[in-house]
XYZ file of C-alpha atoms in Angstrom:
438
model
C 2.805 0.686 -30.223
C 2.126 -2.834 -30.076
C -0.272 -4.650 -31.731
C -2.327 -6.904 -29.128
C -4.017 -9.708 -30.851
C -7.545 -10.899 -31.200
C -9.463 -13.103 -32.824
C -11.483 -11.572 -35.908
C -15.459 -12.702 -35.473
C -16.467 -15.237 -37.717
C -13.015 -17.020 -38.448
C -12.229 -19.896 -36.492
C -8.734 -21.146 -35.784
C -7.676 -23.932 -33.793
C -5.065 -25.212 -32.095
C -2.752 -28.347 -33.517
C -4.528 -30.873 -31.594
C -7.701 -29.728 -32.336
C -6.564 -28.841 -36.592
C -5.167 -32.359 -36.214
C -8.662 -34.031 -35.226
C -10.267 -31.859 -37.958
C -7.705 -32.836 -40.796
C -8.366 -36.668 -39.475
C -12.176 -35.805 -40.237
C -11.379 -34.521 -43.668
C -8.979 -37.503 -44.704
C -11.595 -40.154 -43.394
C -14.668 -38.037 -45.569
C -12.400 -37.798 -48.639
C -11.496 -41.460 -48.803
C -15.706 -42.067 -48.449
C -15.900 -40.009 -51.526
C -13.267 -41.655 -53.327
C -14.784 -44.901 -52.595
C -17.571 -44.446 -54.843
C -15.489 -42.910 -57.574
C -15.878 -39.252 -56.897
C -12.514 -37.416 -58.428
C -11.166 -34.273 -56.610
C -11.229 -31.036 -58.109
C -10.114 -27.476 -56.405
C -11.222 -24.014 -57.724
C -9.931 -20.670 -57.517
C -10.895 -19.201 -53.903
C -11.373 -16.214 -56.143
C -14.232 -15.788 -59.235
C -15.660 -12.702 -61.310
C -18.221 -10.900 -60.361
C -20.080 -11.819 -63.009
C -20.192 -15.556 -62.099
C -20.862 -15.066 -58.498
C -23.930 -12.989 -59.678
C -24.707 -15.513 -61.837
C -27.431 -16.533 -60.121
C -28.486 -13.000 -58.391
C -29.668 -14.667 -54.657
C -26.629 -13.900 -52.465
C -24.834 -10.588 -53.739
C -24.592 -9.258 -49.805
C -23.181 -12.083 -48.924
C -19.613 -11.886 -51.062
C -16.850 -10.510 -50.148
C -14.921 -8.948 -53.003
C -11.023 -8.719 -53.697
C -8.835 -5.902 -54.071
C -5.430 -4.352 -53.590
C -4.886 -1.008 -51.384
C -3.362 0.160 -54.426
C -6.568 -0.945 -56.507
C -6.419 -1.170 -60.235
C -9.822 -0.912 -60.692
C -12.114 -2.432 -63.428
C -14.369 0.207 -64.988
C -17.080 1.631 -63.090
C -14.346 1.520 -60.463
C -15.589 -1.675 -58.771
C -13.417 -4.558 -57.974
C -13.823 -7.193 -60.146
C -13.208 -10.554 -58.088
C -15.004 -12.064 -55.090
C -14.417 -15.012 -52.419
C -16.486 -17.540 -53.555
C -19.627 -17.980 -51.339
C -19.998 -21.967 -51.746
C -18.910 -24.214 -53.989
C -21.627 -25.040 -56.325
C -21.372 -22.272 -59.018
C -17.579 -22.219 -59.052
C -18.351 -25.692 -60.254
C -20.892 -24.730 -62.793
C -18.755 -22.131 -64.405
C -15.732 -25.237 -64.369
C -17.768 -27.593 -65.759
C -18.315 -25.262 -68.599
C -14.797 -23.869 -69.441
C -13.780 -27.266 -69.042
C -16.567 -29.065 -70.781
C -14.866 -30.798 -73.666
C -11.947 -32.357 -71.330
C -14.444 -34.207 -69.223
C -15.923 -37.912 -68.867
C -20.019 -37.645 -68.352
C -21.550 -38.341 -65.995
C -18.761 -36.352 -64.116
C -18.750 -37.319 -60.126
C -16.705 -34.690 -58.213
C -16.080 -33.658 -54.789
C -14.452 -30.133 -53.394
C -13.300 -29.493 -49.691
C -12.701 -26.024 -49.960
C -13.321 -23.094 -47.717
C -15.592 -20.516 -48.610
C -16.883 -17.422 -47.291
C -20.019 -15.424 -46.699
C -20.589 -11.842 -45.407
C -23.386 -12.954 -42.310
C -23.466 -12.082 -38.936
C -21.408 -14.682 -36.734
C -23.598 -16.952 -34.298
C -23.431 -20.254 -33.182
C -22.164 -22.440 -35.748
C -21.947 -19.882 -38.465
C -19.072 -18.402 -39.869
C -17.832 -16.005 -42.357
C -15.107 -18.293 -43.347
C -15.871 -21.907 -43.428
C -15.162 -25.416 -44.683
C -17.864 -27.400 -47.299
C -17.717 -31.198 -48.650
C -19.798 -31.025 -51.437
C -20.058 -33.844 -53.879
C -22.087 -33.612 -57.549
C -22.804 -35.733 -60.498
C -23.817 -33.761 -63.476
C -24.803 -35.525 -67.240
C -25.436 -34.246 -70.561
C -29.326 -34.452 -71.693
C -30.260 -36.351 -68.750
C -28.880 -37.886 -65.702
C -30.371 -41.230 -63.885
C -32.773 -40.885 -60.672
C -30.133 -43.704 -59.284
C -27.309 -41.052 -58.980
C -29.746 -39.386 -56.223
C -29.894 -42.266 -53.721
C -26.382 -42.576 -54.383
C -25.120 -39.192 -53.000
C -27.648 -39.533 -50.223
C -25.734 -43.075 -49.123
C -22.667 -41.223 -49.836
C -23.505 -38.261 -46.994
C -24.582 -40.829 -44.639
C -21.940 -43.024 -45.048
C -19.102 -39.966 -44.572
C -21.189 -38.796 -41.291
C -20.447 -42.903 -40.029
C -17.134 -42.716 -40.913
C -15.857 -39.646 -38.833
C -17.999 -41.280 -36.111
C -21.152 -38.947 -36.314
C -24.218 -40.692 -35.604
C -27.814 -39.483 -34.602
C -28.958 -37.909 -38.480
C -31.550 -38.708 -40.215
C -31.319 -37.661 -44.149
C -34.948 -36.115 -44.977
C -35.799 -36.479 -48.715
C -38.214 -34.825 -50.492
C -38.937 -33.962 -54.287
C -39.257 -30.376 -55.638
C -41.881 -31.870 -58.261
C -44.571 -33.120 -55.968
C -45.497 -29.494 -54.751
C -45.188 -28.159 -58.029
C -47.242 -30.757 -59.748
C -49.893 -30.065 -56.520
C -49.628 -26.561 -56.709
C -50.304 -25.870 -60.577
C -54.071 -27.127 -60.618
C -54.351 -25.012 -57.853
C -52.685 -21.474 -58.256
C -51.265 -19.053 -60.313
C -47.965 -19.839 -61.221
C -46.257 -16.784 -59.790
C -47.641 -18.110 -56.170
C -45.615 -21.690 -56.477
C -42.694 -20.505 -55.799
C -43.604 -18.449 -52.634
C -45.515 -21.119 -51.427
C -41.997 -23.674 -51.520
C -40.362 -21.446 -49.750
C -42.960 -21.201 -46.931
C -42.984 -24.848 -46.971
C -39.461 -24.984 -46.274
C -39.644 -22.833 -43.541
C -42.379 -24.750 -41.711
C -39.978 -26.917 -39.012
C -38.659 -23.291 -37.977
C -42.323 -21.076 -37.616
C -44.097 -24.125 -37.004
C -47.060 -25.333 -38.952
C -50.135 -22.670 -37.687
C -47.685 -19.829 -39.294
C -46.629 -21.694 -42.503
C -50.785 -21.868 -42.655
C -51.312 -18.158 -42.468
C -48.761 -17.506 -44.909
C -49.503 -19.582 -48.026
C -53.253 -18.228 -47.000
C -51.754 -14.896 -47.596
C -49.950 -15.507 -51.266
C -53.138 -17.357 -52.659
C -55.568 -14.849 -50.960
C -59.589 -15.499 -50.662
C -61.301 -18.306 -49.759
C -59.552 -20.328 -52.030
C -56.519 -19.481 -49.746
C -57.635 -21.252 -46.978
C -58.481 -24.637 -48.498
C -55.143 -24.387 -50.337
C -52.979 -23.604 -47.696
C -54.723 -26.814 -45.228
C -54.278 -29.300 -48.379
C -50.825 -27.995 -49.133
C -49.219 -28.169 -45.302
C -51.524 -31.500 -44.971
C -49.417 -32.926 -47.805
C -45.859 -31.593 -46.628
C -47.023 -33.397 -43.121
C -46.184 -36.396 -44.866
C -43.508 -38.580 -43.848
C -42.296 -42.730 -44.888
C -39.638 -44.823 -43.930
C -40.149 -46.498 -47.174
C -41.529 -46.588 -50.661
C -44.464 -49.324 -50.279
C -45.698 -46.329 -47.232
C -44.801 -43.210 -49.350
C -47.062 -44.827 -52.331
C -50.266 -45.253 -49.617
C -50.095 -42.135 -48.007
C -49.652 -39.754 -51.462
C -52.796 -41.817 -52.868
C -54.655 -40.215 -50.180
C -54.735 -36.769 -52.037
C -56.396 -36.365 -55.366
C -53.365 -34.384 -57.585
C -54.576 -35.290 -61.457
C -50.869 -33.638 -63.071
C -48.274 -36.125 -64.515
C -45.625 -33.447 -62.645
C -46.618 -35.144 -59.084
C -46.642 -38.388 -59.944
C -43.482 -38.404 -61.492
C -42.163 -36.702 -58.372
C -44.054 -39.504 -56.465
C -42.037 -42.238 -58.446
C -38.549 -41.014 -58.845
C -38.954 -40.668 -54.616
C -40.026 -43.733 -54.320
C -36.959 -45.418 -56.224
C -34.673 -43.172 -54.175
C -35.923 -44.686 -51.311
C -35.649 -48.526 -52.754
C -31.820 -47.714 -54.329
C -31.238 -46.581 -50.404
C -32.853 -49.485 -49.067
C -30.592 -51.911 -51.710
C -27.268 -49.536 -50.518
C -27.858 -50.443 -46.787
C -28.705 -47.234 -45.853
C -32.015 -47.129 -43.297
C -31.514 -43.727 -41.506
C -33.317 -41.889 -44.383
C -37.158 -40.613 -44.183
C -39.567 -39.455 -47.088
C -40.290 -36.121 -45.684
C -42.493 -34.157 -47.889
C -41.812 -30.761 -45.742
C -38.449 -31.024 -47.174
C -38.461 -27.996 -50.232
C -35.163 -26.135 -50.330
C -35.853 -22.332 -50.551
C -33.338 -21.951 -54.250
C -35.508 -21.769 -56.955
C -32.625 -24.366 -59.045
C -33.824 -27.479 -57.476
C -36.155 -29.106 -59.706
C -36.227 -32.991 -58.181
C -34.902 -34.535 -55.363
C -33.681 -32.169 -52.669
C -32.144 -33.597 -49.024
C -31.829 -32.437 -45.540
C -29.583 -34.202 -42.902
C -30.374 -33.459 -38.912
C -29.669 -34.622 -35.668
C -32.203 -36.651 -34.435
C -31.755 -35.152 -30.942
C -31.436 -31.353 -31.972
C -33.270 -30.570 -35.068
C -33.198 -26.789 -34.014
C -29.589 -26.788 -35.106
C -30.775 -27.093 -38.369
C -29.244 -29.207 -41.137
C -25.585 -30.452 -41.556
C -26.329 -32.018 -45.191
C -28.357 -30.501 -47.684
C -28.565 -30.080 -51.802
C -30.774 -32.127 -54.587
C -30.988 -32.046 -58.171
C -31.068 -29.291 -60.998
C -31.938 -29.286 -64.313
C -29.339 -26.867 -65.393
C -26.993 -24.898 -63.226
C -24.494 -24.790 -65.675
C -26.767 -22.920 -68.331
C -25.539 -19.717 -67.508
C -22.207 -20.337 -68.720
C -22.643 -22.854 -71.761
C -25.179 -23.767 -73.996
C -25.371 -27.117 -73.246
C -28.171 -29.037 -71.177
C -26.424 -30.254 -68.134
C -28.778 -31.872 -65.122
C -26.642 -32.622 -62.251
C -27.078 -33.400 -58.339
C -25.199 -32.393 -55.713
C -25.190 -32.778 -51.800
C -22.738 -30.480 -49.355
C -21.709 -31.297 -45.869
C -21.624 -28.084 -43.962
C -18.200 -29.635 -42.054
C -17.537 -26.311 -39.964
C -20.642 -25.907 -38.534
C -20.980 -30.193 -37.961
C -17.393 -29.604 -36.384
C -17.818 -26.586 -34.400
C -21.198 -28.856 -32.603
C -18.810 -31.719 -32.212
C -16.795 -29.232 -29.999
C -19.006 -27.855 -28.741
C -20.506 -31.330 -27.221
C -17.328 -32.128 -26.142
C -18.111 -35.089 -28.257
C -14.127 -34.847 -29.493
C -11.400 -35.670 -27.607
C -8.134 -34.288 -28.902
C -4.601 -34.939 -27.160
C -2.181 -35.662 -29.576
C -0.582 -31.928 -30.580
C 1.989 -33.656 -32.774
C 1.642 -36.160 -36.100
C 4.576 -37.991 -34.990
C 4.538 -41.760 -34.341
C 7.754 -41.213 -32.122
C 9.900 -39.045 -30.511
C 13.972 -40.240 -30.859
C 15.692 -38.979 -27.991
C 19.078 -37.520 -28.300
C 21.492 -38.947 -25.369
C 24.615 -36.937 -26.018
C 25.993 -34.554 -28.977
C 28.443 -37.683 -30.044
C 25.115 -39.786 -30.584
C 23.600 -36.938 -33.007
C 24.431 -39.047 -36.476
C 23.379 -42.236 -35.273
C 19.726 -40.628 -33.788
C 19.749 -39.135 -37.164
C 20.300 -42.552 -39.132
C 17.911 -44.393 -37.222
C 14.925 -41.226 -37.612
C 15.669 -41.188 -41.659
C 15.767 -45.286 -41.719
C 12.280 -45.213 -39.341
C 10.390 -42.813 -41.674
C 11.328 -45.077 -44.886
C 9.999 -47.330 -43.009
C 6.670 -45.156 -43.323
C 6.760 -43.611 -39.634
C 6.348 -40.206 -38.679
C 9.223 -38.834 -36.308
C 10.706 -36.213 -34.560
C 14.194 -35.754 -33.360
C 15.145 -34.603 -29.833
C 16.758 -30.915 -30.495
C 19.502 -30.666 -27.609
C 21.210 -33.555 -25.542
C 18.802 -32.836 -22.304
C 18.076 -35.067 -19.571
C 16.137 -38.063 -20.775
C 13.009 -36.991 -18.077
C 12.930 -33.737 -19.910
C 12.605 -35.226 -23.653
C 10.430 -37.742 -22.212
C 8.238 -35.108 -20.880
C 8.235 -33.362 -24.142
C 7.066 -36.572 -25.696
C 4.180 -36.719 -23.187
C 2.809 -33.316 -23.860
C 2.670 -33.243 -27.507
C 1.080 -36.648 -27.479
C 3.834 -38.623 -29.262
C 2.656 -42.503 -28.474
C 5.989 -43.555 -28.703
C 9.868 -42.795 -27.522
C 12.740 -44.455 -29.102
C 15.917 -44.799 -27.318
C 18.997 -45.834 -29.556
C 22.205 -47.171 -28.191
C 23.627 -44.723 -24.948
C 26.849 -46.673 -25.682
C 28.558 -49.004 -28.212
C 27.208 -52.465 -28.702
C 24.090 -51.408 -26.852
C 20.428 -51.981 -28.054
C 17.696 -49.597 -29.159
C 14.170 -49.317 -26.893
C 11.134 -48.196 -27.609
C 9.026 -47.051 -24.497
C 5.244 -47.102 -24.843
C 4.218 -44.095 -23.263
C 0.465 -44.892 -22.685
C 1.672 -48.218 -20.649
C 4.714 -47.571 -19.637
C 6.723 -50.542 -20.919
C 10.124 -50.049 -22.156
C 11.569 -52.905 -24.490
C 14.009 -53.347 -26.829
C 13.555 -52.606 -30.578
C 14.805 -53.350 -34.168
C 14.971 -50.659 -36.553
C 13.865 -53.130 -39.590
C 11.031 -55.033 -38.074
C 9.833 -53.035 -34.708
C 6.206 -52.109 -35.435
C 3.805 -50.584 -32.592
């Protein structure tokens, strides 16, 4: 019987002209990256259990590994997963590989990942991330945070994504405001229903911190707490004036106040002006302890965000005894890419890397097509070689649908000259092999 194929739900493929726009995306965000000195590292697409689990949030989500003939671990469970994102494989390698590394160490991973969730619009099981973190020993400067917010924004620009506004917030603030207020087993709770306001709106967000705190001492908490996360500046002089507004006597919220603020001036001194103070911003993982960040489109903010992360004292801990604050920011590149498609806001025709396509004019003229390809691509060019002596309309036609800008003709005869036609004009002229560029 035959097998008829079909695409399995969550796991995109594409077709070459569309991979090739998406590896053109990737090249153009890895040399942003690089350009602030962020070194590449790649990790296992398989990790133990145990550091998967490390942090105990997202056990339905993984995937785990094993052979139909399973040699299985004790307990008779398989002992390797897919990793889920890319943030604790780099805790655990920042710990095995602790003594071999410069601190501060800046890194970036574009790796795919995967996550057991039901397939919708752009969410996947299997799906690419750009993350980018700086972690320190001890202590790591607030400066680091503004820079991996200008970093996001500035990879977004480069592949030609505009409309996003980075929201920035600090995990601190609420904290600080919560603690005079509640017990702390309700501060956590409440963040999270914070963070969840832009989706059930703010009436709902109301009821629900009125529900953890409980009483009448629910209500007035809840109205401060949502009046504070309604808070939004374009800059630091405006985030300063509207925070004095509410009376919060705990050196935890006014450090968060002040390590915000000089986010926002380091952004303002790195040219970047598409960023708002936006104290709605929480992050629901309890490991953010500072600044935490939130790109969306300006026109679609039900999408939901394409950039997110912020700082943590200590991801690492669970693998080394070592103090190691770091700060991190992903961009979710599937799910910006599958909207790009989606929009139509790509427009892919090239199915083929090659600058040219060498015809072939007869069997005799194999070697010298040959010697002219091999001489072109020292020269640095991509090409592709005609297959079988076929009429020149056919190989030109070949050249047309794969998108190849270019079609080099080399001498039909002796003592003739080699052409180059221009396929998106037209214009056929002649060509040296040593100096002809397009």
């Amino acid at each position: 019987m035959t097998y008829r194929p079909r695409p399995v739900s969550g796991f995109p493929e594409h077709l070459p002209e569309i991979r090739m726009a998406e590896q053109h995306m990737l090249d153009r965000i890895r040399a942003t990256f690089e350009s602030y000195g962020f070194a590449s590292i790649e990790t296992p697409s398989v990790e133990e259990l145990e550091v998967l689990l490390a942090k105990g949030e997202t056990d339905k989500e993984i995937y785990t590994i094993e052979r139909l003939q399973a040699d299985e671990a004790p307990g008779g469970e398989s002992r390797l997963g897919l990793h889920y994102d890319l943030t604790v494989p780099f805790a655990r390698y920042v710990a095995q590989h602790f003594n071999d590394l410069v601190f501060p160490f800046k890194r970036y991973q574009m790796q795919r990942v995967w996550r057991g969730e039901r397939p919708q619009a752009g969410r996947f099981r299997e799906f690419t991330q750009c993350d980018i973190d700086v972690i320190g020993i001890d202590n790591l400067a607030v400066t680091f945070d503004a820079e991996l917010a200008a970093v996001a924004i500035q990879a977004l620009e480069a592949i030609g994504v505009g409309g996003v506004t980075l929201h920035i917030s600090n995990r601190k603030i609420f904290q600080g405001a919560l603690s005079s207020r509640v017990n702390p087993e309700q501060v956590v709770p409440i963040i999270r229903a914070i963070d969840g306001m832009p989706k059930v709106g703010r009436d709902q967000t109301v009821r629900l911190i009125q529900d953890i705190v409980g009483g009448l001492t629910g209500n007035v908490v809840a109205n401060a707490i949502v009046k504070l996360a309604d808070t939004r500046a374009t800059g630091a002089n405006e985030l300063r004036q509207l925070t004095d507004e509410f009376e919060v006597d705990r050196e935890e919220y006014s450090e968060g106040i002040s390590e915000l603020c000089s986010v926002m001036d380091h952004l303002k001194f790195l040219g970047i002006n598409n960023v708002v103070a936006d104290l709605s911003i929480a992050r629901g993982f309890d490991y953010y302890t500072g600044t935490v960040y939130e790109g969306r489109f300006d026109d679609a903010p039900a999408f939901g965000s394409v950039v997110a992360g912020g700082r943590y004292d200590d991801l690492a801990g669970a693998f080394i005894n070592k103090k190691l604050p770091g700060v991190g920011i992903s961009i979710g590149f599937s799910r910006l890419f599958a909207k790009l498609l989606a929009d139509k806001a790509i427009t892919a025709t090239r199915r083929s890397p090659a600058d040219l396509l060498i015809v072939l004019p007869s069997e005799e003229r194999r070697e010298a097509m040959l010697v002219t390809a091999q001489a072109l691509r020292k020269r640095g060019f991509k090409v592709e070689t005609y297959h079988a002596p076929q009429k020149i309309g056919k190989q030109i036609s070949y050249a047309e649908k794969k998108g190849i800008p270019f079609v080099w003709f080399p001498p039909f005869d002796d003592g003739s000259q080699h052409e180059v036609k221009d396929m998106a004009s037209g214009v056929q002229t002649p060509a040296e092999i040593a100096t002809w560029n397009p």
